[in-house]
Amino acid sequence: SDFPKLKSLPDAASEALAIAKLYKESNSPLLDRSATEKAVRSGFLKANVAHFALHYVVDERHSLYSKMVLTPPSKVIDEGDDGLLQIHEIYKMDLAHMRLVVLAACQTAIEQQYGGEGAVSVARPFLASRVPLVVASLWPVESSSTERLMTRFHRYRKEANLPTSEALQRAQLDMIEGENQHVRHPYYWAAFTLIGRYTKF
């Protein structure tokens, strides 16, 4: 209700459920009312892979207040659980134990230009918090094609044991070569890019 212009993401829940099944060691995915900021922060402490299928809202005036939209608790007790995971909050985390963060939201790799700060995207605070790899998007993405791409990407990582960069490439090739003519267009698969250092995982 705080962001009436944001459209619903009809395939986000199925995306999260399908991906969670591939990670046997994971807890239940955080869906709907369970996807609070407090729950996400707690999940960060245990997980080595985090996948976000949600909306990202850019603050045009100040990059540190751009945010990922989560579920507000029924009663806000402190600022650390207000339903918004903001860039300045991510910078304060130590996520060195993590291997990968996937930001399956619109324009999460776009570098907005801010006076005095330069170019900033939501991928940057995760890298600054010592996550070695971030998958993010270069333009607005469509819910159903993103669900298809991301499910295949994680399946290649976990079941075929491919490095992250190769798993993303294989998932994108599946979209290009698949029977569905509609999603062969680059708009549906080329938005996602890998940011970070070279790694075999």
PDB file of C-alpha atoms in Angstrom:
ATOM      1  CA  SER A   1       0.000   0.000   0.000  1.00  0.00           C
ATOM      2  CA  ASP A   2       2.992   2.334   0.499  1.00  0.00           C
ATOM      3  CA  PHE A   3       3.987   1.795  -3.159  1.00  0.00           C
ATOM      4  CA  PRO A   4       0.733   1.807  -5.165  1.00  0.00           C
ATOM      5  CA  LYS A   5       2.518   2.080  -8.518  1.00  0.00           C
ATOM      6  CA  LEU A   6       4.326  -1.233  -8.114  1.00  0.00           C
ATOM      7  CA  LYS A   7       2.767  -4.069 -10.098  1.00  0.00           C
ATOM      8  CA  SER A   8       2.190  -7.512  -8.644  1.00  0.00           C
ATOM      9  CA  LEU A   9       4.784 -10.220  -9.315  1.00  0.00           C
ATOM     10  CA  PRO A  10       2.594 -13.242 -10.104  1.00  0.00           C
ATOM     11  CA  ASP A  11       5.461 -15.699 -10.558  1.00  0.00           C
ATOM     12  CA  ALA A  12       7.716 -14.590  -7.704  1.00  0.00           C
ATOM     13  CA  ALA A  13       6.336 -17.116  -5.212  1.00  0.00           C
ATOM     14  CA  SER A  14       6.666 -20.089  -7.579  1.00  0.00           C
ATOM     15  CA  GLU A  15      10.188 -18.885  -8.440  1.00  0.00           C
ATOM     16  CA  ALA A  16      11.168 -18.846  -4.763  1.00  0.00           C
ATOM     17  CA  LEU A  17       9.587 -22.237  -4.041  1.00  0.00           C
ATOM     18  CA  ALA A  18      11.217 -23.956  -7.039  1.00  0.00           C
ATOM     19  CA  ILE A  19      14.650 -22.534  -6.214  1.00  0.00           C
ATOM     20  CA  ALA A  20      14.403 -23.391  -2.507  1.00  0.00           C
ATOM     21  CA  LYS A  21      13.813 -27.062  -3.387  1.00  0.00           C
ATOM     22  CA  LEU A  22      17.201 -27.143  -5.125  1.00  0.00           C
ATOM     23  CA  TYR A  23      18.983 -26.058  -1.957  1.00  0.00           C
ATOM     24  CA  LYS A  24      18.356 -28.930   0.420  1.00  0.00           C
ATOM     25  CA  GLU A  25      20.196 -27.148   3.235  1.00  0.00           C
ATOM     26  CA  SER A  26      17.972 -24.058   2.995  1.00  0.00           C
ATOM     27  CA  ASN A  27      15.172 -23.045   5.316  1.00  0.00           C
ATOM     28  CA  SER A  28      11.675 -22.531   3.984  1.00  0.00           C
ATOM     29  CA  PRO A  29      11.513 -19.632   1.529  1.00  0.00           C
ATOM     30  CA  LEU A  30      10.268 -16.326   2.910  1.00  0.00           C
ATOM     31  CA  LEU A  31       6.965 -15.658   1.149  1.00  0.00           C
ATOM     32  CA  ASP A  32       4.224 -13.079   1.583  1.00  0.00           C
ATOM     33  CA  ARG A  33       3.770 -12.180   5.272  1.00  0.00           C
ATOM     34  CA  SER A  34       6.863 -14.153   6.332  1.00  0.00           C
ATOM     35  CA  ALA A  35       9.164 -12.014   4.158  1.00  0.00           C
ATOM     36  CA  THR A  36       9.865  -9.393   6.822  1.00  0.00           C
ATOM     37  CA  GLU A  37      13.111  -7.495   7.127  1.00  0.00           C
ATOM     38  CA  LYS A  38      13.834  -9.221  10.443  1.00  0.00           C
ATOM     39  CA  ALA A  39      13.430 -12.651   8.839  1.00  0.00           C
ATOM     40  CA  VAL A  40      15.680 -11.673   5.911  1.00  0.00           C
ATOM     41  CA  ARG A  41      18.373 -10.387   8.274  1.00  0.00           C
ATOM     42  CA  SER A  42      18.188 -13.640  10.243  1.00  0.00           C
ATOM     43  CA  GLY A  43      18.408 -15.631   7.005  1.00  0.00           C
ATOM     44  CA  PHE A  44      21.533 -13.748   5.988  1.00  0.00           C
ATOM     45  CA  LEU A  45      23.327 -15.105   9.063  1.00  0.00           C
ATOM     46  CA  LYS A  46      22.790 -18.729   7.990  1.00  0.00           C
ATOM     47  CA  ALA A  47      22.697 -18.717   4.195  1.00  0.00           C
ATOM     48  CA  ASN A  48      25.539 -18.796   1.697  1.00  0.00           C
ATOM     49  CA  VAL A  49      23.178 -18.074  -1.224  1.00  0.00           C
ATOM     50  CA  ALA A  50      20.368 -15.498  -1.154  1.00  0.00           C
ATOM     51  CA  HIS A  51      17.805 -15.063  -3.923  1.00  0.00           C
ATOM     52  CA  PHE A  52      15.467 -12.049  -3.971  1.00  0.00           C
ATOM     53  CA  ALA A  53      12.355 -12.055  -6.197  1.00  0.00           C
ATOM     54  CA  LEU A  54      10.806  -8.700  -5.335  1.00  0.00           C
ATOM     55  CA  HIS A  55      10.620  -4.999  -6.185  1.00  0.00           C
ATOM     56  CA  TYR A  56      13.554  -2.607  -5.897  1.00  0.00           C
ATOM     57  CA  VAL A  57      12.706   1.080  -5.497  1.00  0.00           C
ATOM     58  CA  VAL A  58      15.289   3.725  -6.371  1.00  0.00           C
ATOM     59  CA  ASP A  59      15.501   6.879  -4.271  1.00  0.00           C
ATOM     60  CA  GLU A  60      16.273   9.546  -6.848  1.00  0.00           C
ATOM     61  CA  ARG A  61      17.662  11.970  -4.284  1.00  0.00           C
ATOM     62  CA  HIS A  62      19.866   9.770  -2.140  1.00  0.00           C
ATOM     63  CA  SER A  63      21.229   6.377  -3.135  1.00  0.00           C
ATOM     64  CA  LEU A  64      21.551   5.092   0.426  1.00  0.00           C
ATOM     65  CA  TYR A  65      17.765   5.190   0.808  1.00  0.00           C
ATOM     66  CA  SER A  66      17.015   3.076  -2.264  1.00  0.00           C
ATOM     67  CA  LYS A  67      15.371  -0.079  -1.037  1.00  0.00           C
ATOM     68  CA  MET A  68      14.167  -3.626  -1.581  1.00  0.00           C
ATOM     69  CA  VAL A  69      10.499  -3.852  -0.645  1.00  0.00           C
ATOM     70  CA  LEU A  70       9.686  -6.568   1.887  1.00  0.00           C
ATOM     71  CA  THR A  71       6.683  -7.148   4.156  1.00  0.00           C
ATOM     72  CA  PRO A  72       6.205  -4.751   7.056  1.00  0.00           C
ATOM     73  CA  PRO A  73       5.540  -6.395  10.427  1.00  0.00           C
ATOM     74  CA  SER A  74       2.122  -5.920  11.972  1.00  0.00           C
ATOM     75  CA  LYS A  75       3.773  -3.599  14.489  1.00  0.00           C
ATOM     76  CA  VAL A  76       7.006  -1.713  13.750  1.00  0.00           C
ATOM     77  CA  ILE A  77       9.190  -1.862  16.849  1.00  0.00           C
ATOM     78  CA  ASP A  78      12.442  -0.528  15.412  1.00  0.00           C
ATOM     79  CA  GLU A  79      13.849   0.862  12.170  1.00  0.00           C
ATOM     80  CA  GLY A  80      15.629  -2.420  11.480  1.00  0.00           C
ATOM     81  CA  ASP A  81      12.295  -4.121  10.819  1.00  0.00           C
ATOM     82  CA  ASP A  82      10.226  -1.652   8.813  1.00  0.00           C
ATOM     83  CA  GLY A  83       9.696  -3.808   5.712  1.00  0.00           C
ATOM     84  CA  LEU A  84      12.360  -2.022   3.670  1.00  0.00           C
ATOM     85  CA  LEU A  85      15.914  -3.301   3.249  1.00  0.00           C
ATOM     86  CA  GLN A  86      17.780  -0.135   2.330  1.00  0.00           C
ATOM     87  CA  ILE A  87      21.213   0.235   0.775  1.00  0.00           C
ATOM     88  CA  HIS A  88      22.713   1.932   3.833  1.00  0.00           C
ATOM     89  CA  GLU A  89      21.620  -1.061   5.943  1.00  0.00           C
ATOM     90  CA  ILE A  90      23.308  -3.560   3.620  1.00  0.00           C
ATOM     91  CA  TYR A  91      26.586  -1.631   3.821  1.00  0.00           C
ATOM     92  CA  LYS A  92      26.656  -2.248   7.590  1.00  0.00           C
ATOM     93  CA  MET A  93      26.442  -6.038   7.252  1.00  0.00           C
ATOM     94  CA  ASP A  94      29.323  -8.491   7.156  1.00  0.00           C
ATOM     95  CA  LEU A  95      28.332 -11.082   4.562  1.00  0.00           C
ATOM     96  CA  ALA A  96      31.765 -12.616   3.956  1.00  0.00           C
ATOM     97  CA  HIS A  97      30.365 -16.111   4.575  1.00  0.00           C
ATOM     98  CA  MET A  98      28.036 -15.796   1.574  1.00  0.00           C
ATOM     99  CA  ARG A  99      28.910 -17.011  -1.911  1.00  0.00           C
ATOM    100  CA  LEU A 100      26.169 -15.483  -4.059  1.00  0.00           C
ATOM    101  CA  VAL A 101      23.325 -12.959  -3.947  1.00  0.00           C
ATOM    102  CA  VAL A 102      20.771 -12.960  -6.775  1.00  0.00           C
ATOM    103  CA  LEU A 103      18.715  -9.792  -7.220  1.00  0.00           C
ATOM    104  CA  ALA A 104      15.860 -10.919  -9.469  1.00  0.00           C
ATOM    105  CA  ALA A 105      14.209  -7.518  -9.514  1.00  0.00           C
ATOM    106  CA  CYS A 106      14.055  -4.654 -12.000  1.00  0.00           C
ATOM    107  CA  GLN A 107      17.199  -2.667 -12.764  1.00  0.00           C
ATOM    108  CA  THR A 108      19.266  -3.845  -9.799  1.00  0.00           C
ATOM    109  CA  ALA A 109      22.519  -3.545 -11.780  1.00  0.00           C
ATOM    110  CA  ILE A 110      21.797  -0.049 -13.099  1.00  0.00           C
ATOM    111  CA  GLU A 111      24.257   2.499 -11.769  1.00  0.00           C
ATOM    112  CA  GLN A 112      22.349   5.631 -10.813  1.00  0.00           C
ATOM    113  CA  GLN A 113      24.463   8.785 -10.782  1.00  0.00           C
ATOM    114  CA  TYR A 114      24.471  10.731  -7.510  1.00  0.00           C
ATOM    115  CA  GLY A 115      26.300  13.971  -6.801  1.00  0.00           C
ATOM    116  CA  GLY A 116      29.256  13.361  -4.518  1.00  0.00           C
ATOM    117  CA  GLU A 117      28.820   9.584  -4.627  1.00  0.00           C
ATOM    118  CA  GLY A 118      29.223   8.670  -8.278  1.00  0.00           C
ATOM    119  CA  ALA A 119      27.464   5.666  -9.765  1.00  0.00           C
ATOM    120  CA  VAL A 120      25.649   3.392  -7.336  1.00  0.00           C
ATOM    121  CA  SER A 121      23.594   0.223  -7.851  1.00  0.00           C
ATOM    122  CA  VAL A 122      22.075  -2.144  -5.292  1.00  0.00           C
ATOM    123  CA  ALA A 123      24.773  -4.687  -6.206  1.00  0.00           C
ATOM    124  CA  ARG A 124      27.498  -2.424  -4.791  1.00  0.00           C
ATOM    125  CA  PRO A 125      26.621  -2.678  -1.053  1.00  0.00           C
ATOM    126  CA  PHE A 126      26.583  -6.482  -1.273  1.00  0.00           C
ATOM    127  CA  LEU A 127      30.041  -6.434  -2.848  1.00  0.00           C
ATOM    128  CA  ALA A 128      31.191  -3.967  -0.183  1.00  0.00           C
ATOM    129  CA  SER A 129      29.824  -6.368   2.453  1.00  0.00           C
ATOM    130  CA  ARG A 130      32.172  -9.006   0.992  1.00  0.00           C
ATOM    131  CA  VAL A 131      29.762 -11.078  -1.102  1.00  0.00           C
ATOM    132  CA  PRO A 132      31.993 -12.227  -4.003  1.00  0.00           C
ATOM    133  CA  LEU A 133      29.255 -12.565  -6.657  1.00  0.00           C
ATOM    134  CA  VAL A 134      26.011 -10.747  -7.347  1.00  0.00           C
ATOM    135  CA  VAL A 135      23.569 -11.477 -10.187  1.00  0.00           C
ATOM    136  CA  ALA A 136      21.572  -8.341 -11.039  1.00  0.00           C
ATOM    137  CA  SER A 137      19.463  -6.910 -13.856  1.00  0.00           C
ATOM    138  CA  LEU A 138      20.113  -4.106 -16.326  1.00  0.00           C
ATOM    139  CA  TRP A 139      16.490  -3.223 -17.139  1.00  0.00           C
ATOM    140  CA  PRO A 140      12.908  -3.926 -15.987  1.00  0.00           C
ATOM    141  CA  VAL A 141      12.253  -7.657 -16.129  1.00  0.00           C
ATOM    142  CA  GLU A 142       9.090  -9.667 -16.716  1.00  0.00           C
ATOM    143  CA  SER A 143       7.898 -11.982 -13.934  1.00  0.00           C
ATOM    144  CA  SER A 144       7.188 -15.257 -15.783  1.00  0.00           C
ATOM    145  CA  SER A 145      10.325 -15.256 -17.972  1.00  0.00           C
ATOM    146  CA  THR A 146      12.460 -14.348 -14.949  1.00  0.00           C
ATOM    147  CA  GLU A 147      10.980 -17.282 -13.035  1.00  0.00           C
ATOM    148  CA  ARG A 148      11.895 -19.611 -15.903  1.00  0.00           C
ATOM    149  CA  LEU A 149      15.425 -18.221 -16.304  1.00  0.00           C
ATOM    150  CA  MET A 150      16.249 -18.165 -12.605  1.00  0.00           C
ATOM    151  CA  THR A 151      14.936 -21.642 -11.900  1.00  0.00           C
ATOM    152  CA  ARG A 152      17.140 -23.029 -14.670  1.00  0.00           C
ATOM    153  CA  PHE A 153      20.105 -20.984 -13.502  1.00  0.00           C
ATOM    154  CA  HIS A 154      19.940 -22.403  -9.974  1.00  0.00           C
ATOM    155  CA  ARG A 155      19.298 -25.906 -11.304  1.00  0.00           C
ATOM    156  CA  TYR A 156      22.508 -25.734 -13.330  1.00  0.00           C
ATOM    157  CA  ARG A 157      24.397 -24.504 -10.256  1.00  0.00           C
ATOM    158  CA  LYS A 158      23.095 -27.202  -7.931  1.00  0.00           C
ATOM    159  CA  GLU A 159      22.248 -30.248 -10.033  1.00  0.00           C
ATOM    160  CA  ALA A 160      24.863 -29.896 -12.771  1.00  0.00           C
ATOM    161  CA  ASN A 161      27.368 -28.354 -10.329  1.00  0.00           C
ATOM    162  CA  LEU A 162      28.358 -25.650 -12.823  1.00  0.00           C
ATOM    163  CA  PRO A 163      30.201 -22.459 -11.828  1.00  0.00           C
ATOM    164  CA  THR A 164      27.839 -19.521 -11.403  1.00  0.00           C
ATOM    165  CA  SER A 165      28.925 -17.750 -14.592  1.00  0.00           C
ATOM    166  CA  GLU A 166      28.481 -20.892 -16.691  1.00  0.00           C
ATOM    167  CA  ALA A 167      25.154 -21.718 -15.053  1.00  0.00           C
ATOM    168  CA  LEU A 168      23.792 -18.285 -15.969  1.00  0.00           C
ATOM    169  CA  GLN A 169      25.065 -18.629 -19.524  1.00  0.00           C
ATOM    170  CA  ARG A 170      23.480 -22.078 -19.909  1.00  0.00           C
ATOM    171  CA  ALA A 171      20.141 -20.831 -18.568  1.00  0.00           C
ATOM    172  CA  GLN A 172      20.199 -17.936 -21.028  1.00  0.00           C
ATOM    173  CA  LEU A 173      21.038 -20.275 -23.903  1.00  0.00           C
ATOM    174  CA  ASP A 174      18.069 -22.450 -22.925  1.00  0.00           C
ATOM    175  CA  MET A 175      15.830 -19.406 -23.342  1.00  0.00           C
ATOM    176  CA  ILE A 176      17.307 -18.613 -26.769  1.00  0.00           C
ATOM    177  CA  GLU A 177      17.099 -22.180 -28.031  1.00  0.00           C
ATOM    178  CA  GLY A 178      13.811 -23.183 -26.378  1.00  0.00           C
ATOM    179  CA  GLU A 179      10.512 -23.911 -28.083  1.00  0.00           C
ATOM    180  CA  ASN A 180       8.861 -20.786 -26.710  1.00  0.00           C
ATOM    181  CA  GLN A 181       9.450 -18.232 -29.476  1.00  0.00           C
ATOM    182  CA  HIS A 182       8.227 -15.396 -27.285  1.00  0.00           C
ATOM    183  CA  VAL A 183      11.055 -15.569 -24.716  1.00  0.00           C
ATOM    184  CA  ARG A 184      13.838 -15.900 -27.267  1.00  0.00           C
ATOM    185  CA  HIS A 185      13.976 -12.126 -27.529  1.00  0.00           C
ATOM    186  CA  PRO A 186      16.925 -10.678 -25.510  1.00  0.00           C
ATOM    187  CA  TYR A 187      14.532  -8.603 -23.413  1.00  0.00           C
ATOM    188  CA  TYR A 188      13.474 -11.758 -21.574  1.00  0.00           C
ATOM    189  CA  TRP A 189      16.882 -13.224 -20.731  1.00  0.00           C
ATOM    190  CA  ALA A 190      19.741 -10.779 -21.376  1.00  0.00           C
ATOM    191  CA  ALA A 191      19.009  -8.342 -18.531  1.00  0.00           C
ATOM    192  CA  PHE A 192      20.806 -10.450 -15.947  1.00  0.00           C
ATOM    193  CA  THR A 193      24.536 -10.075 -15.530  1.00  0.00           C
ATOM    194  CA  LEU A 194      27.143 -11.354 -13.096  1.00  0.00           C
ATOM    195  CA  ILE A 195      29.033  -8.773 -11.036  1.00  0.00           C
ATOM    196  CA  GLY A 196      32.058  -9.485  -8.861  1.00  0.00           C
ATOM    197  CA  ARG A 197      35.328 -11.329  -8.917  1.00  0.00           C
ATOM    198  CA  TYR A 198      36.177 -14.468 -10.881  1.00  0.00           C
ATOM    199  CA  THR A 199      35.340 -17.616  -8.969  1.00  0.00           C
ATOM    200  CA  LYS A 200      34.716 -21.265  -9.771  1.00  0.00           C
ATOM    201  CA  PHE A 201      31.670 -21.552  -7.523  1.00  0.00           C
TER     202      PHE A 201
END
